[in-house]
PDB file of C-alpha atoms in Angstrom:
ATOM      1  CA  UNK A   1      -0.888  -6.319   6.084  1.00 93.00           C
ATOM      2  CA  UNK A   2      -0.193  -2.687   5.282  1.00 95.00           C
ATOM      3  CA  UNK A   3       0.599  -0.121   7.985  1.00 97.00           C
ATOM      4  CA  UNK A   4       0.120   3.431   6.665  1.00 96.00           C
ATOM      5  CA  UNK A   5       1.947   6.224   8.492  1.00 96.00           C
ATOM      6  CA  UNK A   6       1.213   9.826   7.543  1.00 93.00           C
ATOM      7  CA  UNK A   7       2.119  13.197   9.010  1.00 89.00           C
ATOM      8  CA  UNK A   8       3.932  16.485   8.390  1.00 83.00           C
ATOM      9  CA  UNK A   9       7.689  16.922   8.069  1.00 79.00           C
ATOM     10  CA  UNK A  10       9.495  16.422  11.370  1.00 77.00           C
ATOM     11  CA  UNK A  11       6.727  14.379  12.981  1.00 82.00           C
ATOM     12  CA  UNK A  12       8.999  11.340  13.092  1.00 83.00           C
ATOM     13  CA  UNK A  13       7.504   9.333  10.218  1.00 87.00           C
ATOM     14  CA  UNK A  14      10.684   8.022   8.631  1.00 86.00           C
ATOM     15  CA  UNK A  15      12.491   6.948  11.794  1.00 89.00           C
ATOM     16  CA  UNK A  16       9.381   5.405  13.321  1.00 94.00           C
ATOM     17  CA  UNK A  17       8.363   3.612  10.135  1.00 94.00           C
ATOM     18  CA  UNK A  18      11.827   2.128   9.593  1.00 91.00           C
ATOM     19  CA  UNK A  19      12.147   0.863  13.165  1.00 94.00           C
ATOM     20  CA  UNK A  20       8.592  -0.464  13.135  1.00 96.00           C
ATOM     21  CA  UNK A  21       9.229  -2.333   9.874  1.00 93.00           C
ATOM     22  CA  UNK A  22      12.413  -3.838  11.298  1.00 92.00           C
ATOM     23  CA  UNK A  23      10.603  -4.903  14.463  1.00 95.00           C
ATOM     24  CA  UNK A  24       7.733  -6.522  12.552  1.00 95.00           C
ATOM     25  CA  UNK A  25       9.816  -7.943   9.727  1.00 92.00           C
ATOM     26  CA  UNK A  26       7.862  -5.846   7.214  1.00 93.00           C
ATOM     27  CA  UNK A  27       9.078  -4.078   4.080  1.00 90.00           C
ATOM     28  CA  UNK A  28       9.724  -0.360   4.679  1.00 90.00           C
ATOM     29  CA  UNK A  29       8.583   2.075   1.984  1.00 91.00           C
ATOM     30  CA  UNK A  30       9.653   5.714   2.341  1.00 91.00           C
ATOM     31  CA  UNK A  31       7.520   7.411  -0.319  1.00 93.00           C
ATOM     32  CA  UNK A  32       9.264  10.761   0.143  1.00 91.00           C
ATOM     33  CA  UNK A  33      12.555   9.082  -0.742  1.00 94.00           C
ATOM     34  CA  UNK A  34      10.985   7.929  -4.008  1.00 96.00           C
ATOM     35  CA  UNK A  35      10.365  11.521  -5.096  1.00 96.00           C
ATOM     36  CA  UNK A  36      13.854  12.441  -3.942  1.00 96.00           C
ATOM     37  CA  UNK A  37      15.368   9.621  -5.992  1.00 98.00           C
ATOM     38  CA  UNK A  38      13.481  10.732  -9.083  1.00 98.00           C
ATOM     39  CA  UNK A  39      14.659  14.305  -8.507  1.00 98.00           C
ATOM     40  CA  UNK A  40      18.244  13.089  -8.170  1.00 98.00           C
ATOM     41  CA  UNK A  41      17.995  11.130 -11.425  1.00 98.00           C
ATOM     42  CA  UNK A  42      16.330  13.988 -13.322  1.00 98.00           C
ATOM     43  CA  UNK A  43      19.044  16.387 -12.195  1.00 96.00           C
ATOM     44  CA  UNK A  44      21.753  13.919 -13.215  1.00 96.00           C
ATOM     45  CA  UNK A  45      20.141  13.563 -16.640  1.00 96.00           C
ATOM     46  CA  UNK A  46      19.815  17.339 -17.024  1.00 96.00           C
ATOM     47  CA  UNK A  47      16.034  17.200 -17.488  1.00 97.00           C
ATOM     48  CA  UNK A  48      13.665  20.134 -17.148  1.00 95.00           C
ATOM     49  CA  UNK A  49      12.041  19.813 -13.725  1.00 97.00           C
ATOM     50  CA  UNK A  50       9.051  21.859 -14.821  1.00 95.00           C
ATOM     51  CA  UNK A  51       7.980  19.252 -17.400  1.00 97.00           C
ATOM     52  CA  UNK A  52       5.671  16.818 -15.625  1.00 97.00           C
ATOM     53  CA  UNK A  53       5.215  14.537 -18.643  1.00 97.00           C
ATOM     54  CA  UNK A  54       8.963  14.052 -19.066  1.00 98.00           C
ATOM     55  CA  UNK A  55       9.436  13.363 -15.356  1.00 98.00           C
ATOM     56  CA  UNK A  56       6.520  10.908 -15.281  1.00 98.00           C
ATOM     57  CA  UNK A  57       8.054   9.008 -18.196  1.00 98.00           C
ATOM     58  CA  UNK A  58      11.403   8.939 -16.373  1.00 98.00           C
ATOM     59  CA  UNK A  59       9.669   7.555 -13.281  1.00 98.00           C
ATOM     60  CA  UNK A  60       8.032   4.778 -15.305  1.00 97.00           C
ATOM     61  CA  UNK A  61      11.249   3.851 -17.084  1.00 97.00           C
ATOM     62  CA  UNK A  62      13.298   3.840 -13.863  1.00 97.00           C
ATOM     63  CA  UNK A  63      11.082   2.651 -10.990  1.00 97.00           C
ATOM     64  CA  UNK A  64      12.424   3.253  -7.510  1.00 96.00           C
ATOM     65  CA  UNK A  65      13.084   0.200  -5.354  1.00 92.00           C
ATOM     66  CA  UNK A  66      14.119  -0.539  -1.765  1.00 88.00           C
ATOM     67  CA  UNK A  67      16.345  -3.278  -0.428  1.00 82.00           C
ATOM     68  CA  UNK A  68      15.684  -5.219   2.766  1.00 73.00           C
ATOM     69  CA  UNK A  69      17.431  -2.546   4.824  1.00 75.00           C
ATOM     70  CA  UNK A  70      15.325   0.274   3.411  1.00 78.00           C
ATOM     71  CA  UNK A  71      18.091   1.631   1.172  1.00 88.00           C
ATOM     72  CA  UNK A  72      16.874   3.431  -1.938  1.00 94.00           C
ATOM     73  CA  UNK A  73      17.834   2.399  -5.445  1.00 95.00           C
ATOM     74  CA  UNK A  74      17.129   3.927  -8.867  1.00 97.00           C
ATOM     75  CA  UNK A  75      18.645   3.220 -12.270  1.00 94.00           C
ATOM     76  CA  UNK A  76      20.906   0.609 -10.717  1.00 93.00           C
ATOM     77  CA  UNK A  77      22.397   2.978  -8.133  1.00 94.00           C
ATOM     78  CA  UNK A  78      22.032   3.084  -4.355  1.00 96.00           C
ATOM     79  CA  UNK A  79      21.210   6.732  -3.605  1.00 97.00           C
ATOM     80  CA  UNK A  80      20.119   6.806   0.042  1.00 94.00           C
ATOM     81  CA  UNK A  81      22.741   9.387   1.038  1.00 94.00           C
ATOM     82  CA  UNK A  82      22.773  11.388  -2.197  1.00 96.00           C
ATOM     83  CA  UNK A  83      19.050  12.154  -2.055  1.00 96.00           C
ATOM     84  CA  UNK A  84      19.419  13.864   1.338  1.00 90.00           C
ATOM     85  CA  UNK A  85      21.607  16.648  -0.015  1.00 90.00           C
ATOM     86  CA  UNK A  86      20.406  20.231   0.490  1.00 85.00           C
ATOM     87  CA  UNK A  87      20.064  20.688  -3.279  1.00 91.00           C
ATOM     88  CA  UNK A  88      17.584  17.800  -3.440  1.00 93.00           C
ATOM     89  CA  UNK A  89      15.696  19.342  -0.499  1.00 87.00           C
ATOM     90  CA  UNK A  90      15.277  22.462  -2.594  1.00 88.00           C
ATOM     91  CA  UNK A  91      14.318  20.767  -5.864  1.00 94.00           C
ATOM     92  CA  UNK A  92      12.086  17.874  -4.806  1.00 93.00           C
ATOM     93  CA  UNK A  93       8.953  20.026  -4.286  1.00 90.00           C
ATOM     94  CA  UNK A  94       9.185  21.103  -7.932  1.00 94.00           C
ATOM     95  CA  UNK A  95       9.150  17.471  -9.037  1.00 96.00           C
ATOM     96  CA  UNK A  96       6.534  16.231  -6.566  1.00 93.00           C
ATOM     97  CA  UNK A  97       3.963  18.895  -7.452  1.00 92.00           C
ATOM     98  CA  UNK A  98       3.301  17.391 -10.907  1.00 96.00           C
ATOM     99  CA  UNK A  99       0.093  15.349 -10.937  1.00 94.00           C
ATOM    100  CA  UNK A 100       1.513  13.048 -13.631  1.00 96.00           C
ATOM    101  CA  UNK A 101       4.499  12.249 -11.440  1.00 97.00           C
ATOM    102  CA  UNK A 102       2.363  11.640  -8.350  1.00 95.00           C
ATOM    103  CA  UNK A 103       0.155   9.206 -10.243  1.00 95.00           C
ATOM    104  CA  UNK A 104       3.131   7.162 -11.452  1.00 97.00           C
ATOM    105  CA  UNK A 105       4.631   7.156  -7.977  1.00 96.00           C
ATOM    106  CA  UNK A 106       1.359   6.096  -6.351  1.00 94.00           C
ATOM    107  CA  UNK A 107       1.072   3.186  -8.771  1.00 95.00           C
ATOM    108  CA  UNK A 108       4.594   2.128  -7.857  1.00 96.00           C
ATOM    109  CA  UNK A 109       3.886   2.499  -4.133  1.00 94.00           C
ATOM    110  CA  UNK A 110       0.769   0.339  -4.406  1.00 93.00           C
ATOM    111  CA  UNK A 111       2.689  -2.281  -6.355  1.00 93.00           C
ATOM    112  CA  UNK A 112       5.472  -2.427  -3.772  1.00 91.00           C
ATOM    113  CA  UNK A 113       3.026  -2.462  -0.870  1.00 89.00           C
ATOM    114  CA  UNK A 114       1.018  -5.311  -2.395  1.00 87.00           C
ATOM    115  CA  UNK A 115       4.104  -7.525  -2.562  1.00 84.00           C
ATOM    116  CA  UNK A 116       3.813  -8.430   1.137  1.00 84.00           C
ATOM    117  CA  UNK A 117       3.570  -7.035   4.646  1.00 92.00           C
ATOM    118  CA  UNK A 118       4.732  -3.423   4.551  1.00 93.00           C
ATOM    119  CA  UNK A 119       5.012  -0.146   6.434  1.00 95.00           C
ATOM    120  CA  UNK A 120       4.397   2.763   4.056  1.00 94.00           C
ATOM    121  CA  UNK A 121       5.075   6.310   5.200  1.00 93.00           C
ATOM    122  CA  UNK A 122       4.620   9.698   3.599  1.00 90.00           C
ATOM    123  CA  UNK A 123       1.624  11.810   2.684  1.00 83.00           C
ATOM    124  CA  UNK A 124      -1.787  10.694   1.436  1.00 87.00           C
ATOM    125  CA  UNK A 125      -0.867   7.117   2.324  1.00 93.00           C
ATOM    126  CA  UNK A 126      -3.897   6.168   4.394  1.00 94.00           C
ATOM    127  CA  UNK A 127      -6.357   8.146   2.290  1.00 93.00           C
ATOM    128  CA  UNK A 128      -5.079   7.778  -1.301  1.00 93.00           C
ATOM    129  CA  UNK A 129      -2.186   5.347  -1.742  1.00 92.00           C
ATOM    130  CA  UNK A 130      -3.444   2.585   0.565  1.00 94.00           C
ATOM    131  CA  UNK A 131      -7.016   3.367   1.656  1.00 94.00           C
ATOM    132  CA  UNK A 132      -7.551  -0.292   2.567  1.00 94.00           C
ATOM    133  CA  UNK A 133      -4.536  -0.384   4.919  1.00 95.00           C
ATOM    134  CA  UNK A 134      -5.319  -2.411   8.015  1.00 95.00           C
ATOM    135  CA  UNK A 135      -3.568   0.079  10.328  1.00 97.00           C
ATOM    136  CA  UNK A 136      -3.475   3.828   9.706  1.00 97.00           C
ATOM    137  CA  UNK A 137      -1.574   6.263  11.928  1.00 97.00           C
ATOM    138  CA  UNK A 138      -1.180  10.019  11.567  1.00 95.00           C
ATOM    139  CA  UNK A 139       1.775  11.407  13.524  1.00 94.00           C
ATOM    140  CA  UNK A 140       1.788  14.994  14.767  1.00 90.00           C
ATOM    141  CA  UNK A 141       4.150  17.104  16.883  1.00 87.00           C
ATOM    142  CA  UNK A 142       4.340  20.778  17.766  1.00 85.00           C
ATOM    143  CA  UNK A 143       6.290  23.050  15.423  1.00 80.00           C
ATOM    144  CA  UNK A 144       9.182  23.698  17.801  1.00 78.00           C
ATOM    145  CA  UNK A 145       9.832  19.988  18.286  1.00 79.00           C
ATOM    146  CA  UNK A 146       9.554  19.260  14.584  1.00 80.00           C
ATOM    147  CA  UNK A 147      12.046  22.044  13.836  1.00 75.00           C
ATOM    148  CA  UNK A 148      14.439  20.620  16.448  1.00 75.00           C
ATOM    149  CA  UNK A 149      14.266  17.207  14.828  1.00 70.00           C
ATOM    150  CA  UNK A 150      14.912  18.613  11.385  1.00 67.00           C
ATOM    151  CA  UNK A 151      17.946  20.468  12.726  1.00 64.00           C
ATOM    152  CA  UNK A 152      19.313  17.209  14.136  1.00 59.00           C
ATOM    153  CA  UNK A 153      18.756  15.503  10.773  1.00 62.00           C
ATOM    154  CA  UNK A 154      20.463  18.312   8.818  1.00 61.00           C
ATOM    155  CA  UNK A 155      23.498  19.351  10.932  1.00 59.00           C
ATOM    156  CA  UNK A 156      24.973  21.398   8.092  1.00 57.00           C
ATOM    157  CA  UNK A 157      21.937  23.665   7.739  1.00 58.00           C
ATOM    158  CA  UNK A 158      21.099  26.567  10.056  1.00 58.00           C
ATOM    159  CA  UNK A 159      18.231  26.170  12.525  1.00 57.00           C
ATOM    160  CA  UNK A 160      16.431  29.306  11.340  1.00 64.00           C
ATOM    161  CA  UNK A 161      16.690  28.225   7.706  1.00 64.00           C
ATOM    162  CA  UNK A 162      15.195  24.849   8.578  1.00 64.00           C
ATOM    163  CA  UNK A 163      12.408  26.424  10.638  1.00 61.00           C
ATOM    164  CA  UNK A 164      11.425  28.669   7.730  1.00 66.00           C
ATOM    165  CA  UNK A 165      11.589  25.704   5.346  1.00 68.00           C
ATOM    166  CA  UNK A 166       9.358  23.703   7.683  1.00 69.00           C
ATOM    167  CA  UNK A 167       6.708  26.424   7.729  1.00 66.00           C
ATOM    168  CA  UNK A 168       6.810  26.673   3.932  1.00 65.00           C
ATOM    169  CA  UNK A 169       6.481  22.905   3.614  1.00 67.00           C
ATOM    170  CA  UNK A 170       3.509  22.889   5.978  1.00 61.00           C
ATOM    171  CA  UNK A 171       1.769  25.497   3.840  1.00 61.00           C
ATOM    172  CA  UNK A 172       2.656  23.830   0.546  1.00 63.00           C
ATOM    173  CA  UNK A 173       1.760  20.310   1.655  1.00 65.00           C
ATOM    174  CA  UNK A 174      -1.365  21.130   3.659  1.00 58.00           C
ATOM    175  CA  UNK A 175      -3.760  19.678   1.083  1.00 61.00           C
ATOM    176  CA  UNK A 176      -1.838  16.377   1.029  1.00 61.00           C
ATOM    177  CA  UNK A 177      -1.190  16.190   4.763  1.00 68.00           C
ATOM    178  CA  UNK A 178      -4.556  15.292   6.230  1.00 81.00           C
ATOM    179  CA  UNK A 179      -5.371  12.178   8.252  1.00 88.00           C
ATOM    180  CA  UNK A 180      -7.617   9.520   6.793  1.00 90.00           C
ATOM    181  CA  UNK A 181     -11.023   9.412   8.477  1.00 91.00           C
ATOM    182  CA  UNK A 182     -10.154   6.132  10.202  1.00 94.00           C
ATOM    183  CA  UNK A 183      -6.557   6.990  11.159  1.00 96.00           C
ATOM    184  CA  UNK A 184      -5.294   6.988  14.745  1.00 96.00           C
ATOM    185  CA  UNK A 185      -3.824  10.411  15.607  1.00 96.00           C
ATOM    186  CA  UNK A 186      -0.639  10.084  17.648  1.00 95.00           C
ATOM    187  CA  UNK A 187       1.092  13.146  19.126  1.00 93.00           C
ATOM    188  CA  UNK A 188       4.830  12.419  19.248  1.00 91.00           C
ATOM    189  CA  UNK A 189       5.943  15.752  20.768  1.00 90.00           C
ATOM    190  CA  UNK A 190       6.857  14.299  24.152  1.00 89.00           C
ATOM    191  CA  UNK A 191       7.423  10.693  23.093  1.00 91.00           C
ATOM    192  CA  UNK A 192      10.664   8.900  22.314  1.00 90.00           C
ATOM    193  CA  UNK A 193      11.014   6.843  19.136  1.00 92.00           C
ATOM    194  CA  UNK A 194      10.717   3.559  21.040  1.00 95.00           C
ATOM    195  CA  UNK A 195       7.478   4.718  22.651  1.00 96.00           C
ATOM    196  CA  UNK A 196       5.943   5.646  19.306  1.00 95.00           C
ATOM    197  CA  UNK A 197       7.030   2.364  17.729  1.00 97.00           C
ATOM    198  CA  UNK A 198       5.604   0.440  20.667  1.00 97.00           C
ATOM    199  CA  UNK A 199       2.270   2.257  20.389  1.00 97.00           C
ATOM    200  CA  UNK A 200       1.914   1.423  16.704  1.00 97.00           C
ATOM    201  CA  UNK A 201       3.109  -2.155  17.218  1.00 97.00           C
ATOM    202  CA  UNK A 202       0.273  -2.615  19.705  1.00 97.00           C
ATOM    203  CA  UNK A 203      -2.186  -1.383  17.080  1.00 97.00           C
ATOM    204  CA  UNK A 204      -0.794  -3.904  14.612  1.00 97.00           C
ATOM    205  CA  UNK A 205      -1.067  -6.760  17.106  1.00 96.00           C
ATOM    206  CA  UNK A 206      -4.626  -5.757  17.966  1.00 95.00           C
ATOM    207  CA  UNK A 207      -5.544  -5.740  14.271  1.00 93.00           C
ATOM    208  CA  UNK A 208      -3.957  -9.146  13.771  1.00 89.00           C
ATOM    209  CA  UNK A 209      -5.926 -10.479  16.702  1.00 77.00           C
TER     210      UNK A 209
END
């Protein structure tokens, strides 16, 4: 079974997806972390981030993987912490905008998801990456709450800077941040993580039944 979780930045996708995967015993795939890992590797190698063909080749030669705990690995290195640096925040949109890169990453995401039961989170998951997913959820939250969450996740970055970044990301990612036609829309603004996980777990159990 595949559970696809989509939504804008700050809607709670990563935390919810990880806890849901742990609860269900599913593999957790953070697709945003895959682009971050590629960005980290390209920067380490000194590659031109504006060259989509070069980046796509790098992605094919060094596929991103996840261990059982959801930690991210690329080119033999565990990079879960390194890919959350502010510099990666700034550079990853440049890498992710290349259609060649997105195609390679989607192939990798489908391959990982097909290996067994999985929770896949990101953008375009329910509509493009895994359109046949048995459960599709699109998380939303109001802008103020999403900005608060981002501030908590990035304690070293100013709240106003993060709020501006969030608005820019919403504008930039709008075309790739739309719910699949058959997705369940879940507003997480006033919900705790456990409540969101419980809601999705019930959807999974209903689908299994």
